[in-house]
Amino acid sequence: MTISAIIISRNDNYGGHLAERATYAINSAIATYDEVIYVDWNSETHSLLYDIKDNLQLKGNLKHIVITPDIASILTNNDLEAQKCCEVLARNIGIRRATGDYIISTNIDIIHPKREDVEKVIDESNGDTMITLSRRETTWDIIKEFHGGELKYNEWDKLRDYIYVNSEERKHEEKTASGDDYSIINCCGDYQLAPKHIWDDIRGFEEVLIYPLFADTNVQKKAVMHGHGLKAIYNPPMFHINHGSKGWGGGGIADGINKKSNDQYRAVIYQKQTENNETWGFGDTEIEFEIF
């Protein structure tokens, strides 16, 4: 069994301490998964990965894809209101190129579960279900206190061991709208795991949803609409590093750079089977990547 993880971001310090959060997140992903694909979308200067590379414990399983601002603009049809870090397109680029038997779509500020615990989840599933794992929270105060007032990236695994046994399940159910039976939990997009055949069948995230909000719920509904299972779980521990801001979709709606959101009725209520075409994830386009 091989497992791929897709992580996306933009080098814009969204939420503050982005480089620090990303370092913990990617180090834990490198350790847990066979393949990690990081897609950097629309960074104005350079990829976030170049800022943190020296603090990563690299072992040759990290693939790095850069979508520059000029290409990002083309891929979003020059829509000035498109999400600055266009999650659905960035995630699909990674998912389409992932090689794992199982693929996880996740975020840049997540400390990942241990490998054996992810394998247990997969072994106990029926092989035809999308699973969303509820996050737990950790904070900079907790991290710095554990490290003696510092950030010790080379001891990220010791930190994970500590918060693994000093945390509680987070059971926060959510509906985005009346008739939403698909979100199941709050922040369902932090960790969405499915066998590759489900991602291929639903053709990834719906590519018309190029604005913030509701795309994570939408992809879970698509799994159901295509005849697959959907389940929320609360273990193993998986941690969101709290950045103290209300993101509301990759940079913020009310107080950030994104001002337009996806229509919740199009995304959640009216969605049936996918409307993506066979070239979803720009599957007909050769995209260069680096391996670290």
Short mmCIF file of C-alpha atoms in Angstrom, two decimals:
data_model
loop_
_atom_site.label_atom_id
_atom_site.label_comp_id
_atom_site.label_asym_id
_atom_site.label_seq_id
_atom_site.Cartn_x
_atom_site.Cartn_y
_atom_site.Cartn_z
CA MET A 1 0.00 0.00 0.00
CA THR A 2 1.31 3.44 -0.95
CA ILE A 3 -0.07 6.75 0.27
CA SER A 4 0.26 10.19 -1.30
CA ALA A 5 -0.49 13.53 0.37
CA ILE A 6 -1.32 16.73 -1.52
CA ILE A 7 -0.47 20.02 0.20
CA ILE A 8 -1.02 23.44 -1.35
CA SER A 9 -0.21 26.98 -0.34
CA ARG A 10 0.89 30.44 -1.41
CA ASN A 11 3.87 32.34 -0.05
CA ASP A 12 1.82 35.17 1.44
CA ASN A 13 2.19 34.53 5.21
CA TYR A 14 -1.52 33.85 5.44
CA GLY A 15 -2.52 33.69 9.10
CA GLY A 16 0.99 34.59 10.27
CA HIS A 17 3.95 32.28 10.96
CA LEU A 18 3.18 30.47 7.71
CA ALA A 19 6.76 29.32 7.11
CA GLU A 20 7.00 27.94 10.63
CA ARG A 21 3.65 26.12 10.40
CA ALA A 22 4.53 24.75 6.98
CA THR A 23 7.84 23.38 8.26
CA TYR A 24 6.16 21.31 10.96
CA ALA A 25 3.45 20.21 8.52
CA ILE A 26 5.68 19.12 5.66
CA ASN A 27 8.19 17.39 7.94
CA SER A 28 5.40 15.29 9.43
CA ALA A 29 4.01 14.53 5.97
CA ILE A 30 7.41 13.46 4.64
CA ALA A 31 7.73 11.02 7.53
CA THR A 32 4.22 9.53 7.22
CA TYR A 33 3.60 9.20 3.48
CA ASP A 34 5.31 7.56 0.51
CA GLU A 35 4.81 10.65 -1.63
CA VAL A 36 4.17 14.27 -0.73
CA ILE A 37 3.23 16.71 -3.48
CA TYR A 38 3.48 20.38 -2.58
CA VAL A 39 1.83 22.75 -5.08
CA ASP A 40 2.79 26.40 -4.65
CA TRP A 41 0.13 28.55 -6.31
CA ASN A 42 0.48 32.18 -7.37
CA SER A 43 3.26 33.28 -5.03
CA GLU A 44 4.35 36.79 -6.00
CA THR A 45 8.06 36.30 -5.38
CA HIS A 46 9.04 32.64 -4.96
CA SER A 47 7.69 29.38 -3.63
CA LEU A 48 7.23 28.99 0.10
CA LEU A 49 9.23 25.77 -0.10
CA TYR A 50 12.44 27.66 -0.82
CA ASP A 51 12.04 29.56 2.45
CA ILE A 52 11.77 26.41 4.56
CA LYS A 53 13.79 23.82 2.65
CA ASP A 54 16.81 24.01 4.93
CA ASN A 55 14.65 23.03 7.92
CA LEU A 56 13.02 20.04 6.22
CA GLN A 57 14.11 16.47 6.84
CA LEU A 58 14.15 15.53 3.18
CA LYS A 59 14.34 11.94 1.97
CA GLY A 60 13.48 12.06 -1.73
CA ASN A 61 9.68 11.71 -1.51
CA LEU A 62 8.74 15.40 -1.77
CA LYS A 63 7.60 16.65 -5.18
CA HIS A 64 7.48 20.40 -5.71
CA ILE A 65 5.24 22.03 -8.33
CA VAL A 66 5.20 25.80 -8.85
CA ILE A 67 2.33 27.61 -10.55
CA THR A 68 3.56 31.16 -11.12
CA PRO A 69 1.22 34.19 -11.11
CA ASP A 70 1.10 34.48 -14.90
CA ILE A 71 0.13 30.81 -15.27
CA ALA A 72 -2.30 31.01 -12.36
CA SER A 73 -4.05 33.89 -14.09
CA ILE A 74 -4.37 31.91 -17.31
CA LEU A 75 -5.67 28.82 -15.52
CA THR A 76 -8.37 30.88 -13.78
CA ASN A 77 -9.41 32.55 -17.05
CA ASN A 78 -7.96 35.89 -15.90
CA ASP A 79 -10.69 36.16 -13.27
CA LEU A 80 -9.49 38.86 -10.88
CA GLU A 81 -11.85 37.57 -8.19
CA ALA A 82 -10.53 34.00 -8.26
CA GLN A 83 -9.13 32.74 -4.98
CA LYS A 84 -5.56 34.00 -4.72
CA CYS A 85 -4.49 30.49 -3.74
CA CYS A 86 -6.99 28.67 -5.94
CA GLU A 87 -7.48 25.53 -3.91
CA VAL A 88 -9.53 23.41 -6.31
CA LEU A 89 -7.12 23.81 -9.20
CA ALA A 90 -3.97 23.47 -7.10
CA ARG A 91 -5.30 20.37 -5.35
CA ASN A 92 -6.36 18.79 -8.63
CA ILE A 93 -2.95 19.34 -10.16
CA GLY A 94 -1.47 17.36 -7.29
CA ILE A 95 -4.16 14.68 -7.13
CA ARG A 96 -3.99 14.04 -10.87
CA ARG A 97 -0.24 13.42 -10.64
CA ALA A 98 -0.22 11.42 -7.40
CA THR A 99 0.92 7.81 -7.66
CA GLY A 100 -0.32 6.44 -4.33
CA ASP A 101 -2.96 3.76 -3.88
CA TYR A 102 -4.55 6.19 -1.42
CA ILE A 103 -4.48 9.97 -1.74
CA ILE A 104 -4.95 12.56 1.01
CA SER A 105 -5.89 16.15 0.27
CA THR A 106 -4.71 18.23 3.21
CA ASN A 107 -3.51 21.65 4.32
CA ILE A 108 -0.27 23.51 4.95
CA ASP A 109 -0.69 23.82 8.74
CA ILE A 110 -1.41 20.21 9.70
CA ILE A 111 0.78 17.96 11.86
CA HIS A 112 0.04 14.55 10.40
CA PRO A 113 -0.78 11.27 12.14
CA LYS A 114 1.74 8.49 12.47
CA ARG A 115 2.12 6.10 9.54
CA GLU A 116 0.86 3.04 11.39
CA ASP A 117 -2.26 4.89 12.47
CA VAL A 118 -3.09 5.99 8.91
CA GLU A 119 -2.58 2.42 7.71
CA LYS A 120 -4.98 1.21 10.40
CA VAL A 121 -7.65 3.62 9.17
CA ILE A 122 -7.21 2.32 5.64
CA ASP A 123 -7.18 -1.32 6.73
CA GLU A 124 -10.43 -0.84 8.65
CA SER A 125 -12.19 0.91 5.77
CA ASN A 126 -14.10 -0.93 3.05
CA GLY A 127 -11.87 0.34 0.25
CA ASP A 128 -14.63 2.44 -1.32
CA THR A 129 -15.16 5.31 1.12
CA MET A 130 -13.94 8.88 1.35
CA ILE A 131 -12.88 9.62 4.92
CA THR A 132 -12.63 13.03 6.55
CA LEU A 133 -10.56 13.14 9.72
CA SER A 134 -11.50 15.70 12.37
CA ARG A 135 -8.63 17.87 13.45
CA ARG A 136 -7.44 18.68 16.92
CA GLU A 137 -5.87 21.99 17.84
CA THR A 138 -2.41 22.96 18.96
CA THR A 139 -1.03 26.46 19.47
CA TRP A 140 2.28 28.29 19.36
CA ASP A 141 2.17 28.56 23.15
CA ILE A 142 1.97 24.77 23.45
CA ILE A 143 4.69 24.23 20.85
CA LYS A 144 7.09 26.77 22.36
CA GLU A 145 6.49 25.55 25.89
CA PHE A 146 7.28 21.99 24.82
CA HIS A 147 10.47 23.12 23.06
CA GLY A 148 11.60 25.27 25.98
CA GLY A 149 10.64 28.60 24.44
CA GLU A 150 12.01 27.89 20.97
CA LEU A 151 10.96 26.32 17.69
CA LYS A 152 12.94 23.12 17.20
CA TYR A 153 12.02 21.81 13.77
CA ASN A 154 14.31 18.81 14.10
CA GLU A 155 12.25 17.67 17.10
CA TRP A 156 8.86 17.88 15.44
CA ASP A 157 8.32 14.15 16.05
CA LYS A 158 8.86 14.52 19.79
CA LEU A 159 6.31 17.33 19.77
CA ARG A 160 3.84 15.10 17.94
CA ASP A 161 4.38 12.30 20.47
CA TYR A 162 3.60 14.77 23.26
CA ILE A 163 0.43 16.28 21.80
CA TYR A 164 -0.73 12.84 20.63
CA VAL A 165 -1.30 11.80 24.24
CA ASN A 166 -2.22 15.25 25.60
CA SER A 167 -5.21 16.07 23.41
CA GLU A 168 -8.86 15.18 23.09
CA GLU A 169 -11.11 14.32 20.17
CA ARG A 170 -12.74 17.33 18.53
CA LYS A 171 -16.36 16.55 17.70
CA HIS A 172 -17.65 19.66 15.97
CA GLU A 173 -20.41 18.80 13.52
CA GLU A 174 -21.38 21.23 10.79
CA LYS A 175 -23.88 21.95 8.03
CA THR A 176 -23.11 24.76 5.61
CA ALA A 177 -26.74 25.08 4.51
CA SER A 178 -30.09 23.38 4.94
CA GLY A 179 -29.81 20.09 3.10
CA ASP A 180 -26.07 19.75 3.65
CA ASP A 181 -25.60 16.14 4.75
CA TYR A 182 -22.06 16.00 3.43
CA SER A 183 -19.81 18.32 5.47
CA ILE A 184 -20.39 16.14 8.56
CA ILE A 185 -17.67 17.94 10.54
CA ASN A 186 -16.28 21.44 10.78
CA CYS A 187 -13.20 22.06 8.62
CA CYS A 188 -13.73 18.81 6.73
CA GLY A 189 -11.12 19.83 4.15
CA ASP A 190 -8.20 19.61 6.57
CA TYR A 191 -7.78 15.90 5.83
CA GLN A 192 -9.72 14.06 3.12
CA LEU A 193 -8.53 10.52 2.41
CA ALA A 194 -9.79 8.25 -0.37
CA PRO A 195 -8.49 5.46 -2.58
CA LYS A 196 -7.19 6.67 -5.91
CA HIS A 197 -10.14 5.18 -7.82
CA ILE A 198 -12.56 7.48 -5.99
CA TRP A 199 -10.53 10.60 -6.81
CA ASP A 200 -10.36 9.45 -10.43
CA ASP A 201 -14.08 8.66 -10.57
CA ILE A 202 -15.19 12.04 -9.20
CA ARG A 203 -12.42 13.82 -11.13
CA GLY A 204 -11.08 15.60 -8.10
CA PHE A 205 -12.44 18.90 -6.88
CA GLU A 206 -15.05 20.70 -8.96
CA GLU A 207 -13.07 23.09 -11.12
CA VAL A 208 -15.74 25.77 -11.53
CA LEU A 209 -15.45 26.48 -7.80
CA ILE A 210 -12.47 28.80 -8.14
CA TYR A 211 -13.50 31.07 -5.25
CA PRO A 212 -13.23 30.34 -1.52
CA LEU A 213 -15.63 28.21 0.53
CA PHE A 214 -17.70 25.05 0.09
CA ALA A 215 -15.36 23.13 -2.22
CA ASP A 216 -14.42 20.66 0.53
CA THR A 217 -18.06 19.87 1.24
CA ASN A 218 -18.68 19.68 -2.50
CA VAL A 219 -16.03 17.02 -3.08
CA GLN A 220 -17.49 14.89 -0.29
CA LYS A 221 -20.95 15.17 -1.80
CA LYS A 222 -19.53 14.18 -5.18
CA ALA A 223 -18.16 10.99 -3.66
CA VAL A 224 -21.68 10.10 -2.50
CA MET A 225 -23.27 11.13 -5.80
CA HIS A 226 -20.90 8.74 -7.58
CA GLY A 227 -21.96 5.86 -5.36
CA HIS A 228 -19.08 5.80 -2.88
CA GLY A 229 -19.16 5.92 0.89
CA LEU A 230 -18.49 8.94 3.09
CA LYS A 231 -17.41 8.82 6.72
CA ALA A 232 -16.07 11.14 9.41
CA ILE A 233 -13.61 9.86 12.01
CA TYR A 234 -12.05 11.43 15.09
CA ASN A 235 -8.93 9.31 15.46
CA PRO A 236 -6.02 9.13 14.93
CA PRO A 237 -4.87 12.49 16.29
CA MET A 238 -4.20 15.07 13.58
CA PHE A 239 -3.38 18.63 14.57
CA HIS A 240 -4.13 22.03 13.10
CA ILE A 241 -1.57 24.63 14.20
CA ASN A 242 -3.84 27.47 15.24
CA HIS A 243 -2.92 30.73 13.55
CA GLY A 244 -5.49 32.76 15.43
CA SER A 245 -7.30 34.21 12.42
CA LYS A 246 -10.52 33.42 10.63
CA GLY A 247 -9.34 32.23 7.26
CA TRP A 248 -12.72 31.66 5.69
CA GLY A 249 -11.09 30.17 2.62
CA GLY A 250 -7.45 30.76 1.79
CA GLY A 251 -6.87 34.36 2.81
CA GLY A 252 -10.19 35.45 4.19
CA ILE A 253 -13.47 36.77 2.87
CA ALA A 254 -14.39 39.51 5.34
CA ASP A 255 -10.90 40.68 6.20
CA GLY A 256 -8.60 39.26 3.55
CA ILE A 257 -7.70 39.44 -0.07
CA ASN A 258 -10.50 37.18 -1.29
CA LYS A 259 -13.81 38.99 -1.62
CA LYS A 260 -16.01 36.62 -3.62
CA SER A 261 -17.06 33.17 -2.48
CA ASN A 262 -18.47 30.14 -4.27
CA ASP A 263 -22.25 29.95 -4.32
CA GLN A 264 -23.18 27.52 -1.56
CA TYR A 265 -26.27 26.27 -3.38
CA ARG A 266 -24.31 25.49 -6.55
CA ALA A 267 -21.56 23.87 -4.52
CA VAL A 268 -23.60 21.97 -1.95
CA ILE A 269 -27.28 21.67 -2.79
CA TYR A 270 -27.33 21.47 -6.59
CA GLN A 271 -24.18 19.38 -7.13
CA LYS A 272 -24.83 15.96 -8.61
CA GLN A 273 -22.11 14.02 -10.41
CA THR A 274 -19.02 15.87 -11.53
CA GLU A 275 -19.06 18.36 -14.36
CA ASN A 276 -15.26 18.24 -14.73
CA ASN A 277 -14.07 16.99 -18.10
CA GLU A 278 -11.55 14.23 -18.73
CA THR A 279 -8.64 16.67 -18.60
CA TRP A 280 -9.36 17.65 -14.97
CA GLY A 281 -6.25 18.62 -13.06
CA PHE A 282 -4.80 19.74 -16.42
CA GLY A 283 -4.11 16.09 -17.09
CA ASP A 284 -3.34 16.84 -20.74
CA THR A 285 -0.59 19.29 -19.76
CA GLU A 286 2.96 18.37 -18.82
CA ILE A 287 3.87 20.21 -15.64
CA GLU A 288 7.44 20.24 -14.38
CA PHE A 289 8.31 19.33 -10.82
CA GLU A 290 11.35 19.04 -8.58
CA ILE A 291 12.06 16.16 -6.19
CA PHE A 292 13.61 16.75 -2.80
#
